[in-house]
Short mmCIF file of C-alpha atoms and ligand atoms in Angstrom, two decimals:
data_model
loop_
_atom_site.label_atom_id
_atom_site.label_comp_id
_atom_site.label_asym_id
_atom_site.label_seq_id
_atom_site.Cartn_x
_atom_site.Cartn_y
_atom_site.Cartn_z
CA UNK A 1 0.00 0.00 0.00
CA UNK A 2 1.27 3.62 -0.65
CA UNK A 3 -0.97 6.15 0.45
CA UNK A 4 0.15 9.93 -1.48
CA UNK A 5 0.03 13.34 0.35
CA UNK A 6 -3.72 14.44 -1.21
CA UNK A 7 -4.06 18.13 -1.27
CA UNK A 8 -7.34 17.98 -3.13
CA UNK A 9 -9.62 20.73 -2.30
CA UNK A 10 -12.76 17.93 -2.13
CA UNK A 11 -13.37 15.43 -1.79
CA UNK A 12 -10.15 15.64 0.02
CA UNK A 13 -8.41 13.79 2.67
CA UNK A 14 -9.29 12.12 5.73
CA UNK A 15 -8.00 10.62 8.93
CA UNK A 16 -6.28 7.68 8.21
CA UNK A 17 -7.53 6.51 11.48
CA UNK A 18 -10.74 6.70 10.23
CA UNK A 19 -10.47 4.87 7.28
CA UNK A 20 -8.84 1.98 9.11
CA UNK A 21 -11.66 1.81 11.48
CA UNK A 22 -14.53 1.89 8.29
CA UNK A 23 -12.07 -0.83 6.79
CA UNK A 24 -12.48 -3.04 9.90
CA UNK A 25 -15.48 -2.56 10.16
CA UNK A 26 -16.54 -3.21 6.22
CA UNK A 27 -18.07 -6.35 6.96
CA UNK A 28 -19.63 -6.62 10.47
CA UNK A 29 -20.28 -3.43 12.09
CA UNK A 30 -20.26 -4.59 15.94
CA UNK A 31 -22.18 -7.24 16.33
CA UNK A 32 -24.70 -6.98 13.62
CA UNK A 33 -23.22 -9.28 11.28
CA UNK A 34 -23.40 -6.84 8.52
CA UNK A 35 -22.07 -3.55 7.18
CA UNK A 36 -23.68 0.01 8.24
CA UNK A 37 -24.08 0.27 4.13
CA UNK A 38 -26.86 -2.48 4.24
CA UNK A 39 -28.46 -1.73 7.92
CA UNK A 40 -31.69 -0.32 8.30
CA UNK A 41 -32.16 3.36 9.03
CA UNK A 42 -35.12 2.74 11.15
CA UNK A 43 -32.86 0.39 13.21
CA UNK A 44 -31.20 0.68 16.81
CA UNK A 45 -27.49 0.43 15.91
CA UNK A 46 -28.25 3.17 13.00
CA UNK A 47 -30.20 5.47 15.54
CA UNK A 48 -27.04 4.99 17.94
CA UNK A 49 -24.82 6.23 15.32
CA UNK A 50 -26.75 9.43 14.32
CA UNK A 51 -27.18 10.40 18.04
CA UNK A 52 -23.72 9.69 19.02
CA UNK A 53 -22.91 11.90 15.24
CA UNK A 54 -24.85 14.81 16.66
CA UNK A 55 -23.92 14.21 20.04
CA UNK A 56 -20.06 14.84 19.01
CA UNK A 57 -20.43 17.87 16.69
CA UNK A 58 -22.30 19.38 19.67
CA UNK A 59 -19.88 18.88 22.29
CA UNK A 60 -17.06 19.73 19.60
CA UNK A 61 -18.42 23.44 18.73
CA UNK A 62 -20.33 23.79 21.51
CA UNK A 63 -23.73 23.95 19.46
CA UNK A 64 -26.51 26.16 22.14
CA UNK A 65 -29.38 24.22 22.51
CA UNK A 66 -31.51 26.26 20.71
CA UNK A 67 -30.26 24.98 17.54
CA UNK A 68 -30.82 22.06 15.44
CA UNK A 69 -28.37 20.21 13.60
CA UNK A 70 -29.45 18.78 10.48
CA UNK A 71 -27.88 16.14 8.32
CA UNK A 72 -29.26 17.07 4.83
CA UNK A 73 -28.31 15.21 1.30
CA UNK A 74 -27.70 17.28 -1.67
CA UNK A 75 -24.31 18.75 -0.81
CA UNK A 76 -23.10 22.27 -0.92
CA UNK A 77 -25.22 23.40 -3.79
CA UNK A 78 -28.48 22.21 -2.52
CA UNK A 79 -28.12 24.54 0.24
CA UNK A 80 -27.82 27.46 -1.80
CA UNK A 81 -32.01 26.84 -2.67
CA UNK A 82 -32.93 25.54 0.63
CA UNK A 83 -31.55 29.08 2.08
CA UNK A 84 -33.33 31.57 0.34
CA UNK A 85 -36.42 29.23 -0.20
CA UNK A 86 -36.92 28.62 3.67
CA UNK A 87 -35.76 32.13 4.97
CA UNK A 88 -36.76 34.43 2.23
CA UNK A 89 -39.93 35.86 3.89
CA UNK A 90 -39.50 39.49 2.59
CA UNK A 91 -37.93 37.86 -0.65
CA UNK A 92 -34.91 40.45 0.33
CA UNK A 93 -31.61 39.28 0.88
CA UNK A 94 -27.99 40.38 1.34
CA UNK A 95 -25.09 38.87 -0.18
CA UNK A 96 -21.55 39.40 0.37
CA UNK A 97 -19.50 38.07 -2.83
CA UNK A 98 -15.96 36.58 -2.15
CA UNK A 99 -15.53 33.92 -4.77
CA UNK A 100 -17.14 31.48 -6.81
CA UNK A 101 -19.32 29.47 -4.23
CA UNK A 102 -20.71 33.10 -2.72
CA UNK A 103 -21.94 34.02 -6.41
CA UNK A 104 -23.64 30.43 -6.71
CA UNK A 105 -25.35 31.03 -3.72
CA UNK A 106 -26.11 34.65 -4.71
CA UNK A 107 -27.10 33.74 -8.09
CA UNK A 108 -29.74 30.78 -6.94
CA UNK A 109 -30.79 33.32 -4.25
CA UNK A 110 -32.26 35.30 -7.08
CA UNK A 111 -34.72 32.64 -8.29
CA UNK A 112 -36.27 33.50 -5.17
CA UNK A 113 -36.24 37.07 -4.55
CA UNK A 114 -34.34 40.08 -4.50
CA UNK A 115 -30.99 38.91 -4.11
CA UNK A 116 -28.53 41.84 -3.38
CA UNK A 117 -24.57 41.73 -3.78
CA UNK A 118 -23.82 44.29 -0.55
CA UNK A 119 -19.34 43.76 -1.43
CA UNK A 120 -17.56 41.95 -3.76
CA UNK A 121 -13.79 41.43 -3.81
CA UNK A 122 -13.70 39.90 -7.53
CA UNK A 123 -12.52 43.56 -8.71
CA UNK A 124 -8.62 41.88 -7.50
CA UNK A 125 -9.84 37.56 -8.46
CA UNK A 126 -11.28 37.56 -5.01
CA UNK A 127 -8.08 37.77 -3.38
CA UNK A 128 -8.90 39.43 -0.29
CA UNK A 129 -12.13 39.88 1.89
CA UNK A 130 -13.78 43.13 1.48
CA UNK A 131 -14.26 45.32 4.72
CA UNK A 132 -17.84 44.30 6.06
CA UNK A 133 -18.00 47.18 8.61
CA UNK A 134 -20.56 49.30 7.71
CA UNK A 135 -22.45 47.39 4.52
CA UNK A 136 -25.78 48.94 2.78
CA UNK A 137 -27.78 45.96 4.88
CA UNK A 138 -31.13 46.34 3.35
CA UNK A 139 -33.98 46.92 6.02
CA UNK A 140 -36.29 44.17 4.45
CA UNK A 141 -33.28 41.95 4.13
CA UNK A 142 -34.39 38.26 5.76
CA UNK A 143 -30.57 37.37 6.21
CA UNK A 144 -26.76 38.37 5.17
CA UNK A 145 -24.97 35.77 3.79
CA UNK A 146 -21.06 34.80 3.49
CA UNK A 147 -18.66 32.04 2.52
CA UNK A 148 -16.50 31.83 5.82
CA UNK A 149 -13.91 30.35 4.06
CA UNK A 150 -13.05 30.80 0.60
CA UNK A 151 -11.84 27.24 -0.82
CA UNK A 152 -11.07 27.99 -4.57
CA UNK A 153 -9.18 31.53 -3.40
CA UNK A 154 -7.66 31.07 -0.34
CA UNK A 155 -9.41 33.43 1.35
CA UNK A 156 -11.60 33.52 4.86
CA UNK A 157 -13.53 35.78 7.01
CA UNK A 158 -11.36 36.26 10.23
CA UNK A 159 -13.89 38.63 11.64
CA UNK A 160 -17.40 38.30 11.07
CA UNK A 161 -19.13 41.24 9.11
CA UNK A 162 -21.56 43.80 11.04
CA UNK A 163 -25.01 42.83 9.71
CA UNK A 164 -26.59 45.73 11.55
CA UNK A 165 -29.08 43.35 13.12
CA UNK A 166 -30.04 40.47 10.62
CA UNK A 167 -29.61 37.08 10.38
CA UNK A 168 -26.15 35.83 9.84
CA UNK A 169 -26.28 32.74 7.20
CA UNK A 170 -22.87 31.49 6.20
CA UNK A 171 -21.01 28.63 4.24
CA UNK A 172 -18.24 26.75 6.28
CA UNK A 173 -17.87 23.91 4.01
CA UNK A 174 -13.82 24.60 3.77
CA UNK A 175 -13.26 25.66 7.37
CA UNK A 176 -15.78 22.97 8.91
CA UNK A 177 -14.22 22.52 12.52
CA UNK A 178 -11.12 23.86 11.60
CA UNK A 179 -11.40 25.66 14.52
CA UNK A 180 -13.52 26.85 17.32
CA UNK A 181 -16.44 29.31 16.17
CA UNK A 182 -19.19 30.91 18.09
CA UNK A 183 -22.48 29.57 16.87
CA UNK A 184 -24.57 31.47 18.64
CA UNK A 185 -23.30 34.49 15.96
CA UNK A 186 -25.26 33.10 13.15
CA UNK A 187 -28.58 32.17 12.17
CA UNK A 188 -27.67 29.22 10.03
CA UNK A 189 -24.50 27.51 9.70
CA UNK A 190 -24.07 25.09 7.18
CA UNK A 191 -21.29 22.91 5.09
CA UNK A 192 -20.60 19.99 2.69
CA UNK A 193 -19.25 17.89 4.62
CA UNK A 194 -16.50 16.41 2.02
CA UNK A 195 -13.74 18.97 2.33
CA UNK A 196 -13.24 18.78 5.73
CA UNK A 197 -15.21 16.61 7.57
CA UNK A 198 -16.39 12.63 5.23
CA UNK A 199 -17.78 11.94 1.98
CA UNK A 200 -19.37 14.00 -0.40
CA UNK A 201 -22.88 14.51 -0.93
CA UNK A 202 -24.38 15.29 2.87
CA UNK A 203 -24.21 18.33 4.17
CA UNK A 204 -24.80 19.33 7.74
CA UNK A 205 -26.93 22.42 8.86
CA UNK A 206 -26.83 24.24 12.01
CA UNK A 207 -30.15 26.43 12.10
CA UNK A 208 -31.30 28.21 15.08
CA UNK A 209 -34.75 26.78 15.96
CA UNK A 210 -36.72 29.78 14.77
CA UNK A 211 -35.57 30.15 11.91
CA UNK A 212 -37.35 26.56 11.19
CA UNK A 213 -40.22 27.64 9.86
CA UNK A 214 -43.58 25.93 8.11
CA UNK A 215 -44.40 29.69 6.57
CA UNK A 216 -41.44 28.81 3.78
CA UNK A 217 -42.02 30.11 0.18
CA UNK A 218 -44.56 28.69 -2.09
CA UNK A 219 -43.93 25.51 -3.69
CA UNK A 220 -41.03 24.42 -1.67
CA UNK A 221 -40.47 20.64 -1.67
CA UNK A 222 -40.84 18.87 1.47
CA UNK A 223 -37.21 17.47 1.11
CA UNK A 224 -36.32 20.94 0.57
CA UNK A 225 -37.40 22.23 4.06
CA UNK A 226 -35.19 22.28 7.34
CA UNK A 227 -38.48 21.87 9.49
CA UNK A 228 -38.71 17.97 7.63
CA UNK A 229 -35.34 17.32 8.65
CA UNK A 230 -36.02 18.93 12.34
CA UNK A 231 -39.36 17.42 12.94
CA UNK A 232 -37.62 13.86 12.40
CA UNK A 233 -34.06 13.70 13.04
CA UNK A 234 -32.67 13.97 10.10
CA UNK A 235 -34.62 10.36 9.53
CA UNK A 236 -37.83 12.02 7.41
CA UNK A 237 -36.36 9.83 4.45
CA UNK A 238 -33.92 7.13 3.70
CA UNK A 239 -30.71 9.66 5.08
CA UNK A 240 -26.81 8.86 3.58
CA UNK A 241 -26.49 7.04 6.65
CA UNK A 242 -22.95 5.60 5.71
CA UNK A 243 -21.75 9.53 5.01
CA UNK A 244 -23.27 10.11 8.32
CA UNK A 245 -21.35 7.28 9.80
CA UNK A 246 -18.05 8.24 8.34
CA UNK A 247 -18.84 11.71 9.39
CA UNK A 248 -19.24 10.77 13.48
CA UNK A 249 -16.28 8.64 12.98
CA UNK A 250 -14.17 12.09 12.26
CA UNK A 251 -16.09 13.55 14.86
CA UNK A 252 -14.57 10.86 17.99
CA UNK A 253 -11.16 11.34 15.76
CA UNK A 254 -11.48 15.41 16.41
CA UNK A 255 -12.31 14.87 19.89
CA UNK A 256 -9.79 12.21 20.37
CA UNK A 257 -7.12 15.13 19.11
CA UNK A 258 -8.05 17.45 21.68
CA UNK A 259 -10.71 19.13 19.94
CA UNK A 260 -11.06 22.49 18.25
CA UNK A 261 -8.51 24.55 19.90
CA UNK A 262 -5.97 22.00 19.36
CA UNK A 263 -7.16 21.65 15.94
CA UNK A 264 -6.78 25.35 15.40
CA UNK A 265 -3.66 25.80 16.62
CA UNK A 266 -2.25 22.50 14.89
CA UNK A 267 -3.69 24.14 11.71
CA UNK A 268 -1.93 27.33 12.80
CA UNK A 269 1.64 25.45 12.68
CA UNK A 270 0.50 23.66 9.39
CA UNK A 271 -0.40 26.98 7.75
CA UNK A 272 2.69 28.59 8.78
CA UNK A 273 4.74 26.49 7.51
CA UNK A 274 4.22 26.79 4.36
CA UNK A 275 3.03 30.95 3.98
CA UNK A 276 6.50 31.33 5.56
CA UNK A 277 8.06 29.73 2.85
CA UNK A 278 5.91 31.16 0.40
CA UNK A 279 6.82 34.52 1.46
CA UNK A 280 10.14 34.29 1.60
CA UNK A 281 10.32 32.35 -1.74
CA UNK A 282 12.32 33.98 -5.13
CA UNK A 283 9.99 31.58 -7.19
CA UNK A 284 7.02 31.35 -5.87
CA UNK A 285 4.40 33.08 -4.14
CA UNK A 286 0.92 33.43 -2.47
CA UNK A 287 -1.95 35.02 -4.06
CA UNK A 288 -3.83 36.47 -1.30
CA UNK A 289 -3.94 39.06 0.93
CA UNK A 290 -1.91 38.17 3.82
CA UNK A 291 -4.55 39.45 6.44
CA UNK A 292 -7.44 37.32 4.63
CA UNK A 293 -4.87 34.01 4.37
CA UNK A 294 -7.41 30.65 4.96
CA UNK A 295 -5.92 27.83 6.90
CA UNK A 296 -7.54 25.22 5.03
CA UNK A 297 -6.84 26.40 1.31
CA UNK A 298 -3.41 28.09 -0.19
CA UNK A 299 -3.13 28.84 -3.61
CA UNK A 300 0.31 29.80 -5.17
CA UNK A 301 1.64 30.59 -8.49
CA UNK A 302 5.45 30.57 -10.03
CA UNK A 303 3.72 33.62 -12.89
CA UNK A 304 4.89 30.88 -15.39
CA UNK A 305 2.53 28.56 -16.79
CA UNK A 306 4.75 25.65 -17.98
CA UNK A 307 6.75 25.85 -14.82
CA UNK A 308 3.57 25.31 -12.78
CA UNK A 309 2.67 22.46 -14.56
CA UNK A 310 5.93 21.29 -14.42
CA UNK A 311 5.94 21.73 -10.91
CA UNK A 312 2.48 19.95 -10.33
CA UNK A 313 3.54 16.87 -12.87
CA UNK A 314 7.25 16.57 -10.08
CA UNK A 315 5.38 16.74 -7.31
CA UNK A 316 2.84 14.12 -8.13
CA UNK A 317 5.91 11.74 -9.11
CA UNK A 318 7.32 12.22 -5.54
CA UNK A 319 3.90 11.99 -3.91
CA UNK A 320 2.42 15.05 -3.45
CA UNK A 321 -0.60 14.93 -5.63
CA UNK A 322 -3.45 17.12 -6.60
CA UNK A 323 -2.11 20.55 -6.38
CA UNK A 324 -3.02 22.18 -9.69
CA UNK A 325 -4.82 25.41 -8.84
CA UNK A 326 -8.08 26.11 -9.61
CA UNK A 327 -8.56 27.32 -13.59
CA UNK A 328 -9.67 31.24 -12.58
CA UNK A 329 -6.50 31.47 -10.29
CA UNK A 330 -4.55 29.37 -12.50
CA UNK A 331 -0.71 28.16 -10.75
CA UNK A 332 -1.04 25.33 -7.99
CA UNK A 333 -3.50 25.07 -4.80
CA UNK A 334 -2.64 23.13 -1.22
CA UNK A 335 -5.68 22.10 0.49
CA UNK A 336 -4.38 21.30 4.17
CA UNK A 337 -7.44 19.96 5.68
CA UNK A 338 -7.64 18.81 9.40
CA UNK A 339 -6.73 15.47 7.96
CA UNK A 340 -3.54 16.13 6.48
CA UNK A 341 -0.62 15.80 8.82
CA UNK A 342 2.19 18.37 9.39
CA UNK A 343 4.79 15.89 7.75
CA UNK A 344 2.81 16.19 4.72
CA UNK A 345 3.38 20.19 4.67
CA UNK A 346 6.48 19.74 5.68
CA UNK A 347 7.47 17.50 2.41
CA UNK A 348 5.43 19.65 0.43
CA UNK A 349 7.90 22.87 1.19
CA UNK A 350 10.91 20.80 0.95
CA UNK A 351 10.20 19.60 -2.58
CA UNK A 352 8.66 23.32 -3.30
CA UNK A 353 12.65 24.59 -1.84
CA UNK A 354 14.32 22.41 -3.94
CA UNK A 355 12.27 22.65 -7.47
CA UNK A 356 13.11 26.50 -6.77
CA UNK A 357 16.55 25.62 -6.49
CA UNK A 358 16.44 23.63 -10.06
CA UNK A 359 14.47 25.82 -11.65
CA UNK A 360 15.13 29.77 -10.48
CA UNK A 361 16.76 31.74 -13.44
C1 PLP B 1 -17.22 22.66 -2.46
C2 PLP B 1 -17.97 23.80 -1.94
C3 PLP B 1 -19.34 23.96 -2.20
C4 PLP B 1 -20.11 23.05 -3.12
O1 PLP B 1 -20.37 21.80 -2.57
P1 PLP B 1 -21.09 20.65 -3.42
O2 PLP B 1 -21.28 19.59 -2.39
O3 PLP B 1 -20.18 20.27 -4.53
O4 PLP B 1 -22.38 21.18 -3.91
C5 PLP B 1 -19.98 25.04 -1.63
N1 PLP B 1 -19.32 25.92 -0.85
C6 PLP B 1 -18.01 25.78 -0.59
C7 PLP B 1 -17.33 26.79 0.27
C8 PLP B 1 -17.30 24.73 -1.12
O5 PLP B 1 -15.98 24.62 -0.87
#
């Protein structure tokens, strides 16, 4: 077996630990005699691992009681409906546009309603977050809405913007317990869970309970409704239980580390490593505003096109694979999830020091 340093941006890596666990596990979960894949949703051993799921994320960030947390197929994207459609009562709201995944949001938003675009940073490729101070919040507007952390550009929100009063409703799909956050600062939290936390196509919502409402707009599918997923537990339908499974697997692994201080500072140290490098580097160099750098996500560039494919095409051969950059950034892109270890940033730089070595006119 020879497992490669991943630095996909998602699906993306995940605890090794984990995997090993899911492995032994493959064909008789406890003492079922069978795999969680073919168990029954409606059964005890399933309803023991969605509690103990919830249970975790809850003690991990420390979730108030007066929110729900709701495990909800469809990934990231079907989130950017089930906002607008189940908060949108004034059909007003407020977007604040920091990359790609914002403007999906902002753009399905306007199906619905008046969707406004309150900042922007794509004047500069979104390489920085705009100053949220003092926005132009509309009055009517039923929420303000971010992506916390900025997976494609590097970018996140290290202080949240002033929403003079309304709703908070943001994306952490790329920073998903990354790192301690306050919930009770937000109306809705929400990610897909497969850049930081399991497999793709579940996301998790955090909603505060009144903002699970029946009033939602016209036409709104059940599945499409956070009160469905509240009134039942997540267990309305047939859920992605094994996703789910995976998911409270990373959850004993996060509290097993310490939890989310230790994972923020251990992300700290991960981070640093290589933005020190990167800043210090003749060859190459970061693209984002070094007060708005992510933790999770670091793009880079060399400025020369063949050399960063040459770069990405050496790396892969020694074992650092899936670094090419996102096409509107072009250059390479390190995802450094909670999974991936420091060694693996650490080889990453020392390859990155010696290419420049080779290669620097
Ligand atoms: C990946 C990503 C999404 C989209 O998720 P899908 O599950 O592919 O729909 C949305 N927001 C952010 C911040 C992402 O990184």
């Amino acid at each position: 077996m020879s497992r490669v340093y991943n630095f996909a941006a998602g699906p993306a890596v995940l605890p090794e630990e984990v995997l090993k666990e899911a492995q032994a596990e493959m064909l008789e979960y406890k003492d079922t005699g069978m795999s969680v894949m073919e168990m029954s949703h409606r059964s005890k051993d399933f309803q023991n691992i969605i509690d103990a799921a919830e249970q975790d994320l809850r003690d991990l960030m420390n979730i108030p009681d007066n929110y729900k947390v709701l495990f909800i197929q469809g990934g990231g994207n079907t989130q950017f409906a089930m906002v607008p459609m189940n908060l949108m009562k004034n059909r007003v709201a407020d977007y604040i546009i920091t990359g790609q995944w914002a403007k999906k949001a902002w753009k399905e938003a306007q199906i619905f309603g008046t969707a406004n675009a309150i900042a922007s940073s794509e004047d500069k490729t979104f390489s920085y977050i705009p100053d949220c101070s003092d926005l132009p919040v509309d009055e009517n507007a039923d929420y303000v809405y971010i992506c916390m952390n900025n997976t494609i550009y590097g970018t996140c929100f290290h202080e949240l913007p002033n929403t003079k009063g309304k709703d908070l409703v943001a994306d952490i799909s790329s920073c998903f317990l990354s790192g301690p956050l306050d919930v009770s600062k937000f109306g809705i939290l929400w990610g897909g869970v497969q850049k930081n936390v399991g497999p793709a196509g579940l996301a998790i919502a955090i909603v505060r309970e009144d903002l699970i409402r029946e009033d939602v707009l016209p036409y709104t599918p059940t599945m499409l409704k956070y009160k469905t997923y509240a009134d039942k537990g997540s267990l309305y339908n047939t859920p992605p239980c094994y996703n789910i499974y995976i998911c409270g697997k990373v959850f004993k692994w996060l509290k097993a580390m310490g939890g989310l201080e230790v994972m923020q500072k251990r992300n700290e140290e991960k981070a640093k490593v290589l933005y020190d490098f990167l800043d210090s580097s003749k060859l190459f160099k970061s693209t984002v505003r070094p007060d708005c750098r992510s933790l999770m996500n670091v793009p880079f560039v060399t400025g020369d096109k063949d050399l960063d494919a040459k770069f990405i095409a050496e790396a892969k051969e020694n074992g650092l694979v899936s670094l090419k950059g996102h096409r509107t950034v072009g250059g390479m892109r390190a995802s450094i999830y909670n999974a991936m270890p420091k060694a693996g940033v650490e080889k990453l730089v020392q390859f990155m020091e010696k290419f420049e070595k080779e290669n620097l006119k």
